[in-house]
Amino acid sequence: MRPSLCDMCMLRAPWRDHDQGFFGDHTKGVYVSKHADYTFHYQRGREPRAGDEGEVVMLLLVTGRTKYFPSRDDGAQPTPGFHCHESPNHLEFYVWDEGTLATPPRHSCRALPLWAVRWRAVSNDRVGIAHDQ
């Protein structure tokens, strides 16, 4: 896993309204979640619909010393003395190491890909089950 090479964030393209990472600069680290279904929204910018397909990479992750963020802090830099930032809802982590902080960024040694899982959304006919907001 390696940081985003987003041209806007690397200052190689004109800036427009853009997410720099809600609690970590995504050009210097990697965002991961401990809940695969939580990440589905990021693949299309919306909740999955019946018929949608995607892929999730399952990782072995070493978070190290973690700093909890109680609220959004766009583009926060990696915190000295820590190895990871944790999201306000405890569902995402932003990790970095020497590789992700290098120029150009290299792969992180904190996140080891194990499997790639392809998924396809099906219609949900269940009722009365609240969605985690």
Tab-separated table of C-alpha atoms in Angstrom:
chain	number	residue	atom	x	y	z
A	1	MET	CA	0.000	0.000	0.000
A	2	ARG	CA	1.316	3.416	-0.860
A	3	PRO	CA	0.104	7.023	-0.385
A	4	SER	CA	-2.038	8.807	-2.927
A	5	LEU	CA	-0.181	10.338	-5.825
A	6	CYS	CA	-3.000	12.841	-6.363
A	7	ASP	CA	-1.690	15.579	-8.700
A	8	MET	CA	-3.573	18.319	-6.826
A	9	CYS	CA	-2.236	17.249	-3.431
A	10	MET	CA	1.301	16.879	-4.801
A	11	LEU	CA	0.928	20.480	-6.146
A	12	ARG	CA	1.317	19.376	-9.785
A	13	ALA	CA	-2.187	20.393	-10.922
A	14	PRO	CA	-4.481	23.382	-10.334
A	15	TRP	CA	-6.338	23.175	-7.032
A	16	ARG	CA	-10.085	22.641	-6.891
A	17	ASP	CA	-12.390	21.602	-4.062
A	18	HIS	CA	-10.814	18.362	-2.948
A	19	ASP	CA	-10.493	16.096	0.087
A	20	GLN	CA	-6.923	16.146	1.471
A	21	GLY	CA	-7.727	13.481	4.032
A	22	PHE	CA	-10.086	14.012	6.970
A	23	PHE	CA	-7.466	13.253	9.644
A	24	GLY	CA	-4.209	12.809	7.736
A	25	ASP	CA	-2.494	14.063	4.574
A	26	HIS	CA	-3.158	11.215	2.131
A	27	THR	CA	0.034	11.974	0.183
A	28	LYS	CA	2.103	10.912	3.229
A	29	GLY	CA	0.233	7.889	4.511
A	30	VAL	CA	-2.371	5.238	3.785
A	31	TYR	CA	-6.033	5.191	4.867
A	32	VAL	CA	-7.436	1.823	5.918
A	33	SER	CA	-10.582	0.633	7.694
A	34	LYS	CA	-11.217	-2.314	9.963
A	35	HIS	CA	-14.708	-2.644	8.427
A	36	ALA	CA	-14.746	-3.477	4.708
A	37	ASP	CA	-18.370	-2.400	4.259
A	38	TYR	CA	-17.495	1.063	5.587
A	39	THR	CA	-15.058	1.554	2.687
A	40	PHE	CA	-17.589	0.749	-0.052
A	41	HIS	CA	-18.833	4.365	-0.019
A	42	TYR	CA	-15.385	5.610	-1.105
A	43	GLN	CA	-15.341	3.492	-4.260
A	44	ARG	CA	-18.242	5.440	-5.830
A	45	GLY	CA	-18.911	8.365	-3.503
A	46	ARG	CA	-22.214	6.803	-2.394
A	47	GLU	CA	-23.618	3.740	-0.672
A	48	PRO	CA	-23.574	0.569	-2.804
A	49	ARG	CA	-26.696	-0.247	-4.808
A	50	ALA	CA	-27.909	-3.629	-6.020
A	51	GLY	CA	-25.700	-4.706	-8.925
A	52	ASP	CA	-22.670	-2.607	-7.930
A	53	GLU	CA	-19.360	-4.438	-7.867
A	54	GLY	CA	-16.010	-3.643	-6.324
A	55	GLU	CA	-12.915	-5.032	-4.733
A	56	VAL	CA	-11.619	-4.823	-1.169
A	57	VAL	CA	-8.027	-5.543	-0.203
A	58	MET	CA	-7.723	-7.382	3.122
A	59	LEU	CA	-4.595	-6.387	5.055
A	60	LEU	CA	-2.458	-7.395	7.955
A	61	LEU	CA	-1.994	-4.011	9.647
A	62	VAL	CA	0.382	-2.840	12.355
A	63	THR	CA	-0.963	0.442	13.720
A	64	GLY	CA	1.776	1.145	16.269
A	65	ARG	CA	1.221	4.026	18.677
A	66	THR	CA	-2.136	5.559	17.732
A	67	LYS	CA	-3.394	9.133	18.130
A	68	TYR	CA	-7.185	9.444	18.308
A	69	PHE	CA	-8.768	12.393	16.439
A	70	PRO	CA	-12.043	13.482	18.102
A	71	SER	CA	-12.987	15.554	15.024
A	72	ARG	CA	-12.050	16.087	11.409
A	73	ASP	CA	-8.679	17.787	10.792
A	74	ASP	CA	-8.235	18.066	7.013
A	75	GLY	CA	-4.745	17.285	5.774
A	76	ALA	CA	-3.251	16.763	9.253
A	77	GLN	CA	0.439	15.927	9.072
A	78	PRO	CA	1.758	12.702	10.627
A	79	THR	CA	2.098	13.328	14.369
A	80	PRO	CA	5.656	12.987	15.718
A	81	GLY	CA	5.910	10.188	18.286
A	82	PHE	CA	2.940	8.312	16.757
A	83	HIS	CA	2.589	5.818	13.896
A	84	CYS	CA	-1.125	6.138	13.189
A	85	HIS	CA	-4.153	8.456	13.419
A	86	GLU	CA	-7.572	7.020	14.328
A	87	SER	CA	-10.799	8.542	12.992
A	88	PRO	CA	-13.456	10.142	15.212
A	89	ASN	CA	-15.807	7.156	14.699
A	90	HIS	CA	-13.022	4.563	15.296
A	91	LEU	CA	-13.652	3.006	11.852
A	92	GLU	CA	-10.604	4.237	9.934
A	93	PHE	CA	-6.873	4.485	10.451
A	94	TYR	CA	-4.270	6.626	8.716
A	95	VAL	CA	-0.834	4.960	8.917
A	96	TRP	CA	2.609	6.086	7.778
A	97	ASP	CA	6.233	5.035	7.988
A	98	GLU	CA	9.592	5.909	6.436
A	99	GLY	CA	8.453	4.596	3.044
A	100	THR	CA	5.288	6.672	2.822
A	101	LEU	CA	7.120	9.828	3.956
A	102	ALA	CA	9.859	9.446	1.308
A	103	THR	CA	9.995	11.488	-1.908
A	104	PRO	CA	8.662	9.940	-4.050
A	105	PRO	CA	6.541	7.882	-1.642
A	106	ARG	CA	7.177	4.145	-1.408
A	107	HIS	CA	5.003	1.317	-0.141
A	108	SER	CA	4.150	1.159	3.555
A	109	CYS	CA	5.566	-1.694	5.610
A	110	ARG	CA	2.683	-1.284	8.092
A	111	ALA	CA	0.032	-2.666	5.733
A	112	LEU	CA	0.645	-6.091	4.204
A	113	PRO	CA	-1.945	-7.074	1.548
A	114	LEU	CA	-3.242	-10.618	2.122
A	115	TRP	CA	-6.267	-11.035	-0.164
A	116	ALA	CA	-8.277	-9.129	-2.727
A	117	VAL	CA	-11.991	-9.859	-2.353
A	118	ARG	CA	-14.402	-9.046	-5.198
A	119	TRP	CA	-17.936	-8.187	-4.121
A	120	ARG	CA	-21.308	-7.598	-5.742
A	121	ALA	CA	-24.151	-5.822	-3.947
A	122	VAL	CA	-27.538	-7.535	-3.824
A	123	SER	CA	-30.927	-6.126	-2.911
A	124	ASN	CA	-31.535	-5.941	0.843
A	125	ASP	CA	-35.041	-7.126	1.678
A	126	ARG	CA	-34.525	-7.047	5.453
A	127	VAL	CA	-36.531	-4.510	7.409
A	128	GLY	CA	-36.126	-2.973	10.832
A	129	ILE	CA	-32.322	-3.031	10.867
A	130	ALA	CA	-30.861	0.403	11.558
A	131	HIS	CA	-27.894	1.509	9.468
A	132	ASP	CA	-24.859	2.816	11.345
A	133	GLN	CA	-24.848	6.578	10.774
